[in-house]
Coordinates of C-alpha atoms and ligand atoms in Angstrom, one line a residue:
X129 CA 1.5 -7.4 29.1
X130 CA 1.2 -3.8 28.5
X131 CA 0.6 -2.9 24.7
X132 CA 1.1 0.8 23.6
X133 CA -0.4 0.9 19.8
X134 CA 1.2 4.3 18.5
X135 CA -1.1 5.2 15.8
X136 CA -4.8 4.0 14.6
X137 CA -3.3 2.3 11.5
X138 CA -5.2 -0.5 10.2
X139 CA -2.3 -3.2 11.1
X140 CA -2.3 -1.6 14.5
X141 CA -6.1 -1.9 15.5
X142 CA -6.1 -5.8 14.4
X143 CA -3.3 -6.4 16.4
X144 CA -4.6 -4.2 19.3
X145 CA -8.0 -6.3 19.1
X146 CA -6.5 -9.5 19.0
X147 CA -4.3 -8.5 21.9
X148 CA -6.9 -7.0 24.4
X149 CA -9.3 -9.9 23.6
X150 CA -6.7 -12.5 25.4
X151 CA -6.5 -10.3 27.9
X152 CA -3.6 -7.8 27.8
X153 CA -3.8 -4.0 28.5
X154 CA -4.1 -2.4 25.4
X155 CA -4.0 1.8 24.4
X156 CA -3.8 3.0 21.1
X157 CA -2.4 6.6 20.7
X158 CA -3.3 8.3 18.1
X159 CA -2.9 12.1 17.3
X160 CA -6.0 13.1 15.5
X161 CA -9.7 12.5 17.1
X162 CA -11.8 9.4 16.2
X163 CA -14.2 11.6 13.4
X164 CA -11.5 12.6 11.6
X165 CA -10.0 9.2 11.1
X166 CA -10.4 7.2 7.5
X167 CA -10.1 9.2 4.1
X168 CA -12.9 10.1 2.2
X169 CA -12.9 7.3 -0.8
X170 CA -13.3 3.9 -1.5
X171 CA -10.6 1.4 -1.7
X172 CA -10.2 -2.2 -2.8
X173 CA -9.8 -4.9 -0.3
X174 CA -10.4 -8.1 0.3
X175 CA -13.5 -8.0 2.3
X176 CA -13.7 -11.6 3.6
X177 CA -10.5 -10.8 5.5
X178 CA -12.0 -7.7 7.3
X179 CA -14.9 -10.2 7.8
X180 CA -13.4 -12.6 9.9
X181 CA -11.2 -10.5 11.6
X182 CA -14.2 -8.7 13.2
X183 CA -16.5 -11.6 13.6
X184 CA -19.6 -10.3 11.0
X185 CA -21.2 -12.3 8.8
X186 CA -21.6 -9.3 6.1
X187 CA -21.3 -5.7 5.5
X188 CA -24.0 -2.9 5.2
X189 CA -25.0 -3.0 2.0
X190 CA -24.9 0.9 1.5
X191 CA -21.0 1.3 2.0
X192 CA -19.4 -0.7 -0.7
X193 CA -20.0 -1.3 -4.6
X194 CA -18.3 -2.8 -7.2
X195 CA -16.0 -1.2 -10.0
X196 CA -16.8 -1.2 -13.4
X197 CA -14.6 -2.8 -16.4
X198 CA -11.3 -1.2 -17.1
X199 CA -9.3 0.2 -19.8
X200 CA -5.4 1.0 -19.2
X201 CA -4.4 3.6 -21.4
X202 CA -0.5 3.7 -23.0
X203 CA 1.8 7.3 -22.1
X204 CA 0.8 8.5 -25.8
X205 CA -3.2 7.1 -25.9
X206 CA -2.4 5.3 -29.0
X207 CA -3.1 1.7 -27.2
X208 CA -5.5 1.0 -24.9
X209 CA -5.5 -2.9 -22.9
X210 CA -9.4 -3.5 -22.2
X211 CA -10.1 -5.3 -18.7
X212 CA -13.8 -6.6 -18.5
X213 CA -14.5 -8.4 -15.5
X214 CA -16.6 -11.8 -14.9
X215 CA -18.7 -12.1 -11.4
X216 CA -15.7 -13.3 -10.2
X217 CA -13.2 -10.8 -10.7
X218 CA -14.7 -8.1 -10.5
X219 CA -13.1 -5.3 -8.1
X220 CA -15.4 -4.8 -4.8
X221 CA -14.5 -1.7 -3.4
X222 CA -15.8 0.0 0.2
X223 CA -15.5 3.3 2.1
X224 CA -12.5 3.8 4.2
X225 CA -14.4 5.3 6.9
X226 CA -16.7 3.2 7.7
X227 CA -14.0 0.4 7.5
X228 CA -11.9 2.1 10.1
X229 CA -15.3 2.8 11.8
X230 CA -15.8 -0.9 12.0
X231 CA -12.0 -1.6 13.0
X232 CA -12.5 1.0 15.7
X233 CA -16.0 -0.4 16.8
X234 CA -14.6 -3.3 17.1
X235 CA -10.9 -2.9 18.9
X236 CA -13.6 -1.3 21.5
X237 CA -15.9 -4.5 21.9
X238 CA -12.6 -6.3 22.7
X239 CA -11.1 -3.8 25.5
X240 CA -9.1 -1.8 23.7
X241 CA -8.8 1.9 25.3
X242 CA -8.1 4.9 22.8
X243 CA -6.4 8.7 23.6
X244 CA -7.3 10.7 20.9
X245 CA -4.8 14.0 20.3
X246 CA -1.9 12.4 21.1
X247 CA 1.1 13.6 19.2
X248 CA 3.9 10.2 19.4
X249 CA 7.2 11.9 18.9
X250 CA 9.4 9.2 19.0
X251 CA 10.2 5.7 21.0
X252 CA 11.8 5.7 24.6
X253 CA 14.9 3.7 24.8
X254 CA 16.6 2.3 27.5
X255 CA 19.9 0.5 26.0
X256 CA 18.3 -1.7 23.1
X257 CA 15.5 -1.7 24.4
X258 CA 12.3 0.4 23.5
X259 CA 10.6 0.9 26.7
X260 CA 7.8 3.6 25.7
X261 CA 7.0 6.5 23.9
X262 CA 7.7 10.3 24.2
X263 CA 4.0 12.2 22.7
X264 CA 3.1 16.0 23.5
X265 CA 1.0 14.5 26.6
X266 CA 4.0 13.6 28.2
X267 CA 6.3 9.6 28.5
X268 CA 4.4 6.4 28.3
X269 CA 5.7 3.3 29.4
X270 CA 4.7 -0.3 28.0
X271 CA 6.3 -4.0 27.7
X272 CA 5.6 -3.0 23.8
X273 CA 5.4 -0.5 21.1
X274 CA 3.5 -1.1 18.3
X275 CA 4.5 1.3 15.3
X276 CA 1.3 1.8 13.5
X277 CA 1.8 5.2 12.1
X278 CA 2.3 5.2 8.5
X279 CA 4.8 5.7 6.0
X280 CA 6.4 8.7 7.6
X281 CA 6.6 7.1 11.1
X282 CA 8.7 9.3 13.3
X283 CA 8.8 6.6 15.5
X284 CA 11.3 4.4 13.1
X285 CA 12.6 7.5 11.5
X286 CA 13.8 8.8 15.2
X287 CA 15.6 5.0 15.8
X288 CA 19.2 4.9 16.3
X289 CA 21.0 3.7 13.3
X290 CA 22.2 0.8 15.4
X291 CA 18.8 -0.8 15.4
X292 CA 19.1 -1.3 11.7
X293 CA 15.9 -0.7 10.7
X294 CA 15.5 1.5 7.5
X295 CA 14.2 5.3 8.0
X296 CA 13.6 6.7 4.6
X297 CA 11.9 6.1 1.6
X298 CA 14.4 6.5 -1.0
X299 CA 12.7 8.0 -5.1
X300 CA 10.1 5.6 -6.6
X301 CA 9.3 3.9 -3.3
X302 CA 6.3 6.4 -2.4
X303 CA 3.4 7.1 -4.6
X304 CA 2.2 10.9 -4.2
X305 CA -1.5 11.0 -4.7
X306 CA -4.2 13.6 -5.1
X307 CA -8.1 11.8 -4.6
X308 CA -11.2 13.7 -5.5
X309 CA -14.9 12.8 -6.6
X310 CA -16.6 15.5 -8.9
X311 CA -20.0 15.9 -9.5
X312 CA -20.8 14.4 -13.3
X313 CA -22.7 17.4 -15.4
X314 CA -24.0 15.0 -17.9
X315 CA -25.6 11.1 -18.0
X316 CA -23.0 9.3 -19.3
X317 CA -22.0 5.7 -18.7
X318 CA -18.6 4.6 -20.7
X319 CA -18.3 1.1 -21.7
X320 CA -15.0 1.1 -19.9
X321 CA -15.9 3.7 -17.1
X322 CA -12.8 2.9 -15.0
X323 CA -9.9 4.8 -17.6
X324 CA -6.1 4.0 -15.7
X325 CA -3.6 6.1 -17.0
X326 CA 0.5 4.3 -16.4
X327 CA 2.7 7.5 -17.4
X328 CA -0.2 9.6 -17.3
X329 CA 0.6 12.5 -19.1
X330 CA 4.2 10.9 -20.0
X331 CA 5.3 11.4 -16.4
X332 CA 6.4 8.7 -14.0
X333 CA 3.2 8.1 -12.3
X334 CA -0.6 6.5 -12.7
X335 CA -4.0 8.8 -12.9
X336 CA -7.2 7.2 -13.2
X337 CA -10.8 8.5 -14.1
X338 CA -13.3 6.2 -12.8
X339 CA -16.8 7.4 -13.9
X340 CA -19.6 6.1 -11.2
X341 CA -23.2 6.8 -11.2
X342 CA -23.4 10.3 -9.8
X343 CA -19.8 11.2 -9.5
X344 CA -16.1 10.4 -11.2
X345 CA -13.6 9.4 -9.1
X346 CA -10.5 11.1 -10.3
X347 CA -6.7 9.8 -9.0
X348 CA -3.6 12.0 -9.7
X349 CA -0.4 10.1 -9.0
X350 CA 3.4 10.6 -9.1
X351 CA 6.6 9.5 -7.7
X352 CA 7.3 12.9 -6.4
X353 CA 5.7 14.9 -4.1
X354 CA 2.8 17.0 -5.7
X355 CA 2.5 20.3 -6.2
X356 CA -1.0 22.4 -6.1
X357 CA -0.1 23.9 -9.3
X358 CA 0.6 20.2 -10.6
X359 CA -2.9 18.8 -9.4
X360 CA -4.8 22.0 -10.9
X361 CA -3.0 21.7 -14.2
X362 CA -3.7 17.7 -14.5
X363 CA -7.1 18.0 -13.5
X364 CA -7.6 21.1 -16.4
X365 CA -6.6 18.0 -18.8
X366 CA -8.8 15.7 -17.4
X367 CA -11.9 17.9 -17.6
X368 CA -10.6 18.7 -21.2
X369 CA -10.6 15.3 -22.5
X370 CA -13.7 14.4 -20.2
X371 CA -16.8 17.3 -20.5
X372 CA -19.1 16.0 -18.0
X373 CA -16.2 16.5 -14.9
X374 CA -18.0 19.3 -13.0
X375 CA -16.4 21.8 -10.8
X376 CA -18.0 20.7 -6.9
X377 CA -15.5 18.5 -5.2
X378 CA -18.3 16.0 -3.6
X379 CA -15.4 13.4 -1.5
X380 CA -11.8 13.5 -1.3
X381 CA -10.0 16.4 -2.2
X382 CA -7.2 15.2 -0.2
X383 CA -3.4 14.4 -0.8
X384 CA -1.7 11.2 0.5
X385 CA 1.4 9.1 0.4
X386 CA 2.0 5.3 -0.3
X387 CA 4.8 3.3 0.0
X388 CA 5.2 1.1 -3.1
X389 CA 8.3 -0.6 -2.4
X390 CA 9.4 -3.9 -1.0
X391 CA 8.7 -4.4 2.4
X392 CA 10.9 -3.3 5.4
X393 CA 13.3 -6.6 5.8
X394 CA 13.9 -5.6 9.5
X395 CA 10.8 -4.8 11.4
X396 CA 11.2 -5.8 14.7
X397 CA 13.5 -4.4 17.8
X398 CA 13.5 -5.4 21.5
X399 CA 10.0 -3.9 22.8
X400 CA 9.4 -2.7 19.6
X401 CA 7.2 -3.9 16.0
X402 CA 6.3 -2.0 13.4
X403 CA 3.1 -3.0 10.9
X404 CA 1.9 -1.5 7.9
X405 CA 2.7 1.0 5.9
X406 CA 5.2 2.0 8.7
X407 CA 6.7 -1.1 7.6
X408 CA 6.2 -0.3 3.8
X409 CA 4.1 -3.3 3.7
X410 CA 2.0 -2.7 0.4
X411 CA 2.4 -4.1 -2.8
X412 CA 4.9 -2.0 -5.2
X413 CA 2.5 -2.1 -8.7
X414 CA -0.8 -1.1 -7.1
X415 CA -0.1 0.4 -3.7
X416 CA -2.7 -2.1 -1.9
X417 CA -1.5 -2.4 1.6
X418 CA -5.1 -2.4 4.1
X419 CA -5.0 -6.6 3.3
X420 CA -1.5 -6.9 4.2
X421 CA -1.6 -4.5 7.2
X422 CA -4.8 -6.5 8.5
X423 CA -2.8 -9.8 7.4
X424 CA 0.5 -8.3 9.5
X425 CA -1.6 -7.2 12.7
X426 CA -3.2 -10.7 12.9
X427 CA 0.7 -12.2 12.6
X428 CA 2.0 -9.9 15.2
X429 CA -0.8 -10.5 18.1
X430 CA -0.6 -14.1 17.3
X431 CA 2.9 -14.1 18.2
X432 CA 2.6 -12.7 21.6
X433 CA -0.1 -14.4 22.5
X434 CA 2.3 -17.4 21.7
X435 CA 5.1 -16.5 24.1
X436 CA 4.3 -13.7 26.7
X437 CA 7.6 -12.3 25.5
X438 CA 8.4 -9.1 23.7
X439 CA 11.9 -9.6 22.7
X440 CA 13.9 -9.5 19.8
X441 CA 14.3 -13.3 19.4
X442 CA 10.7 -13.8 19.9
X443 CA 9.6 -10.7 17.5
X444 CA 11.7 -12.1 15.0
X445 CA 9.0 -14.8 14.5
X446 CA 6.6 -12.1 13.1
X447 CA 9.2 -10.5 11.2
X448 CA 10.2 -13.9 9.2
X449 CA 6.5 -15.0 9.1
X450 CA 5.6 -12.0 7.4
X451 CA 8.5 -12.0 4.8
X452 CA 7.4 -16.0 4.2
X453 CA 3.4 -15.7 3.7
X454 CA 3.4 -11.7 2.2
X455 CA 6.7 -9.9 2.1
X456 CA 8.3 -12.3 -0.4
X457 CA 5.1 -12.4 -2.8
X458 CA 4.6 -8.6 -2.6
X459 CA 8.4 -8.3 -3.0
X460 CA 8.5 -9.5 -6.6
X461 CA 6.4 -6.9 -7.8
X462 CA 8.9 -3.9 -7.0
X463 CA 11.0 -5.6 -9.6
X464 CA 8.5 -5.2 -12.3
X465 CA 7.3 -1.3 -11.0
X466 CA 10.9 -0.3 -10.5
X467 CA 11.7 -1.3 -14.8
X468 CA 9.0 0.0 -16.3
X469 CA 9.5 3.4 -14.1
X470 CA 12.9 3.0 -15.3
X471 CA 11.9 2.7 -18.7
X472 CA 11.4 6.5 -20.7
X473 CA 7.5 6.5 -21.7
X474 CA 8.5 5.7 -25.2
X475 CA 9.4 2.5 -23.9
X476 CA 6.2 1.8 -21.7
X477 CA 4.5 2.7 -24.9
X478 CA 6.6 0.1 -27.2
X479 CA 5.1 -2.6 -24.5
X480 CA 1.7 -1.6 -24.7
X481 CA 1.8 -1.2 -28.8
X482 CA 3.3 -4.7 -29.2
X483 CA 1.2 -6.4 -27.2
X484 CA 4.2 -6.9 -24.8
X485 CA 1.9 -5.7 -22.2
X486 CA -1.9 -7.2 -22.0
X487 CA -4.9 -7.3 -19.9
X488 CA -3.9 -10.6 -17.8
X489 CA -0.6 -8.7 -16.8
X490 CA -2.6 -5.3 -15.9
X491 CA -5.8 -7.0 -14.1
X492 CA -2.9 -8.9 -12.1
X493 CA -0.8 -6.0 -10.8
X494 CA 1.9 -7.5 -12.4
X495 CA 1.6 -10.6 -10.8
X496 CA 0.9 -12.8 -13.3
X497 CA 3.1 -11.7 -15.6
X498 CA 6.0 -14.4 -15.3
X499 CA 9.4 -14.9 -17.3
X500 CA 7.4 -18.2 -19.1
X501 CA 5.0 -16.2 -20.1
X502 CA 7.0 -13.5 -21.2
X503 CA 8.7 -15.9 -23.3
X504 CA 5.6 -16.3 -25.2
X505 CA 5.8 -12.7 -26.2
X506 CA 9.9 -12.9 -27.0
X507 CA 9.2 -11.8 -31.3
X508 CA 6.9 -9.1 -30.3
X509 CA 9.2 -7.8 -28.2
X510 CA 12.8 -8.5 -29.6
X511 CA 11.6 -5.9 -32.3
X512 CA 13.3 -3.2 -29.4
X513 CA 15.5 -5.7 -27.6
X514 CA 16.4 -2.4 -24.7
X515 CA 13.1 -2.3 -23.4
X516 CA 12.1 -6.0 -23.3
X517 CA 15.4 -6.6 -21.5
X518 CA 15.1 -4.5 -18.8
X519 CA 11.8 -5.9 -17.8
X520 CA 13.3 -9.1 -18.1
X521 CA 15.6 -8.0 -15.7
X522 CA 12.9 -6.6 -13.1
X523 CA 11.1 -9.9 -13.5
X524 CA 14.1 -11.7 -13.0
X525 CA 15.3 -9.0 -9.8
X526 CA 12.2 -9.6 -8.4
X527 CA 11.4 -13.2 -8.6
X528 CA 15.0 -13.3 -6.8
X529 CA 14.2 -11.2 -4.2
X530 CA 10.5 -12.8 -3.7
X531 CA 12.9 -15.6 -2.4
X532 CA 14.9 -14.5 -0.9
X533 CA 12.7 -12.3 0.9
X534 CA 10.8 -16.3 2.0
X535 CA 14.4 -17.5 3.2
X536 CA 14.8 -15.2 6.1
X537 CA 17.1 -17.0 8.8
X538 CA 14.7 -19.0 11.0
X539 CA 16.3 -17.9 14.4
X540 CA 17.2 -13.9 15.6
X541 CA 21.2 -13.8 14.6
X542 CA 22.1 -10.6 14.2
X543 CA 25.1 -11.3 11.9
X544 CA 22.9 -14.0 9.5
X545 CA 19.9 -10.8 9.1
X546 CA 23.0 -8.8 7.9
X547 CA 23.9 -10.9 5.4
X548 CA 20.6 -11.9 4.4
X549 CA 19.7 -8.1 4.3
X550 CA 22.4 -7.5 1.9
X551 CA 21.6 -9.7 -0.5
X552 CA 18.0 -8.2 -0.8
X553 CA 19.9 -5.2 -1.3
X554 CA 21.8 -6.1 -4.2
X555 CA 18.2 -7.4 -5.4
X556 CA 16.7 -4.1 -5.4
X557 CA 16.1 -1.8 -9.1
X558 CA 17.2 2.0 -8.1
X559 CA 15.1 4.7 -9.9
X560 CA 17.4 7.4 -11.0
Ligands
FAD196 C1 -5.0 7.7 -2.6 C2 -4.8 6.4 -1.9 C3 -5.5 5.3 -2.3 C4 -5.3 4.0 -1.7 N1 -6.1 3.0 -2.1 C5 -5.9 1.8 -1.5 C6 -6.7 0.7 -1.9 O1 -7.6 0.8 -2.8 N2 -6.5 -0.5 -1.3 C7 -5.6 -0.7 -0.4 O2 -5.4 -1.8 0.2 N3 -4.8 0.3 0.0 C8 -4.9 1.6 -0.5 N4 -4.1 2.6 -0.1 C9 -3.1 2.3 0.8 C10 -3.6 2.2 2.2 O3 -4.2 3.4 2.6 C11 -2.5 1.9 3.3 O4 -1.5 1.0 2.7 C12 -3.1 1.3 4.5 O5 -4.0 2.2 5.0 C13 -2.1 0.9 5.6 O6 -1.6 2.0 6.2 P1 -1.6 2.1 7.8 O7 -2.9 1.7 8.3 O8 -0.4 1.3 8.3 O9 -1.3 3.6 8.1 P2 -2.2 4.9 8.0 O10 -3.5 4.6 7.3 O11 -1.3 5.9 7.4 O12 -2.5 5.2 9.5 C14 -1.5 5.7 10.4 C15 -2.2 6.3 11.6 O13 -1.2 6.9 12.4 C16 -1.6 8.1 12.8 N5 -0.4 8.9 13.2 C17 0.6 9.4 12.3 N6 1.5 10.1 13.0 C18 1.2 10.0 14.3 C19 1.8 10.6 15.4 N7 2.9 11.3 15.4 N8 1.2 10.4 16.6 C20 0.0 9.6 16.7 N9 -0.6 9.1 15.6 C21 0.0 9.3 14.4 C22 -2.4 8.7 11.7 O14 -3.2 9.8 12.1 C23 -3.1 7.5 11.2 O15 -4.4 7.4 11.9 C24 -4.4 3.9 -0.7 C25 -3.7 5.0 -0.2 C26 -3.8 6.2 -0.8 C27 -3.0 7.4 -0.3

């Protein structure tokens, strides 16, 4: 089988390992070179899974760290939840370039081939089928395209509507960050030195201010795209309210886009699979998506090793296996995200100041927090009936949509993915 990977995304390069190993001919196309892939920060992941995937018993010791304990801060500062974290849960967090490095290195060991500077422009179809790709080096043919290019795919945003896959990401389903590491003027070392902001500055978004040894990681995020003038002005209030934030950028300085919405429920065409965040597949209250991408990649190249076979009816088996083992569980969580960004920031304040929010809900993504539990918090928060409504209501939204998410229709039938589609639909919060 001939396997084009458009795009060195994470999901992509597991899949394009897996595949070349067994023995198919494999090319990823990706249109920047090799040194500029991988941002320049750490991220959180699970590292057992990158592990196993490429067959090491442990990582260099110099390229991850762990996090320090954590204080969420409410929209006003009045209330802060305190996070501190035993040996066991305490975040581990790792480099992103030398975690691509090692996805690279090892797609390579396997027989994977890469062209670097290859601009994909969109997919080559030949009825409903997608045979190739168009890119500025000219048409590629394959018996597969693997969509591995982020959020903003053109691939899947070039699709004819008649493939029913969704294009756009529609208000509150990206996350527009800004990521920099400044050099610290002073010693300090807070108690709490990892400060998360949830309507930082009373606007829909989350900041942090993580302060490491030699540096503090600073994140500025909104749900709409950021301006220059937005990221200078935010980071003037950070360095107000924190002296020790020097001026010398020493990583990051970058912009970049997450989705943080349910998954895709359609992923798959004839010839044709998306993975990753090209397939929105993060989860909505945190915007973690390198597990899940990895997760997806393995999914995919296990199902055509299965069945030499890159048809719809066979693809579908990824697609549904996905939606059982992660898209339903990350699902939920958009439920959660999509009330409380719903909410005005006096209302995510009222959860915070009556203990309507707390540290297990926080440390969880959300997760945890289930209607049960809420229960246990019903006088607390009856005291503004509005606001602890409508997160009943996203808890409710998404635990029905984590389900139905799990129940996809076991076989391809175009009709049953309809209807099954538009019942997630109906599922889903809108941000105004
Ligand atoms: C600020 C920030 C912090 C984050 N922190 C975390 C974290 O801590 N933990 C976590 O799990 N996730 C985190 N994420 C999310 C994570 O980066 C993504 O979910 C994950 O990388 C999966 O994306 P991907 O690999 O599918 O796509 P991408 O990483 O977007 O890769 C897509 C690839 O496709 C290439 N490409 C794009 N267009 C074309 C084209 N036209 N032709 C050829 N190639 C193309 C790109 O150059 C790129 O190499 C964070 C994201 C951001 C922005």
């Amino acid at each position: 089988m001939k396997v084009i990977v458009a795009g060195a995304g994470h999901g992509g390069l597991v899949a394009a390992s897996k595949l070349a190993k067994f023995g198919y001919d494999v090319t990823v196309y990706e249109k920047r070179q090799r040194e500029e892939l991988g941002h320049d920060w750490e991220d959180r992941f699970t590292f057992d899974l990158l592990l196993k995937i490429i067959e090491k018993d442990e990582l260099p010791k110099d390229v991850w760290r762990y996090r320090g304990d954590c204080v969420f801060v409410s929209p006003s500062k009045r209330t802060n939840v305190e996070i501190r974290y035993t040996d066991e849960t305490r975040q581990k967090i790792m480099w992103r370039k030398p975690l691509i490095n090692m996805l690279l290195d090892y797609a390579l060991k396997c027989g994977v081939k890469f062209e670097y500077g290859v601009d994909v422009k969109e997919a080559i179809i030949k009825e409903d089928t997608i045979i190739g790709i168009k890119t500025n080096k000219g048409d590629i043919l394959g018996d597969i395209v693997i969509d591995s290019m982020g959020a903003f795919s053109c691939i899947r945003r070039n699709l004819p509507d008649g493939f029913g896959i969704e294009k756009e990401l529609n208000r509150g389903d990206a996350f527009y960050g800004y990521r920099a590491y400044f050099n610290k003027t002073e010693k300090v070392s807070p108690e709490f030195p990892f400060e998360v902001y949830l309507y930082h500055e009373r606007e829909q978004g989350l900041s942090w201010c993580c302060v490491n040894e030699d540096n503090v990681d600073i994140l500025i995020g909104r749900i709409d795209p950021l301006t220059k003038e937005k990221v200078e002005e935010q980071l003037k209030i950070f360095k107000e309210n924190h002296p020790y934030i020097g001026d010398e950028i020493l990583h990051g300085g970058q912009y970049g886009v997450i989705p943080v919405r349910r998954p895709l429920p359609l992923i798959v065409a004839n010839g044709y699979a998306c993975v990753g965040d090209s397939a929105f597949m993060t989860t909505p209250m945190n915007g973690m998506g390198i597990d899940l991408s990895m997760n997806a990649g393995l999914l995919l190249a296990e199902t055509l090793i299965n069945k030499e076979d890159a048809s719809i009816e066979n693809l579908w088996n990824y697609n549904r296996e996905y939606h059982k083992q992660f898209g339903g569980p990350t699902a939920k969580n958009e439920g959660l995200k999509n009330s409380l960004l719903k909410l005005p920031y006096e209302g995510v304040d009222f959860l915070y100041d009556n203990a309507v929010i707390q540290s297990s809900d926080l440390a969880g993504a959300g997760r945890n927090m289930k209607l049960g539990a809420l229960l246990g918090k019903f006088v607390r928060g009856m005291k503004k009936t509005k606001y602890f409504f409508a997160i009943i209501k996203g808890l409710i939204k998404g635990s029905k949509a984590s389900k139905t998410y799990t129940k996809a229709p076991k076989v391809y039938n175009i009709k049953a993915i309809k209807k099954w589609e538009d019942k997630l639909n109906k599922l889903v919060i809108k941000i105004n």
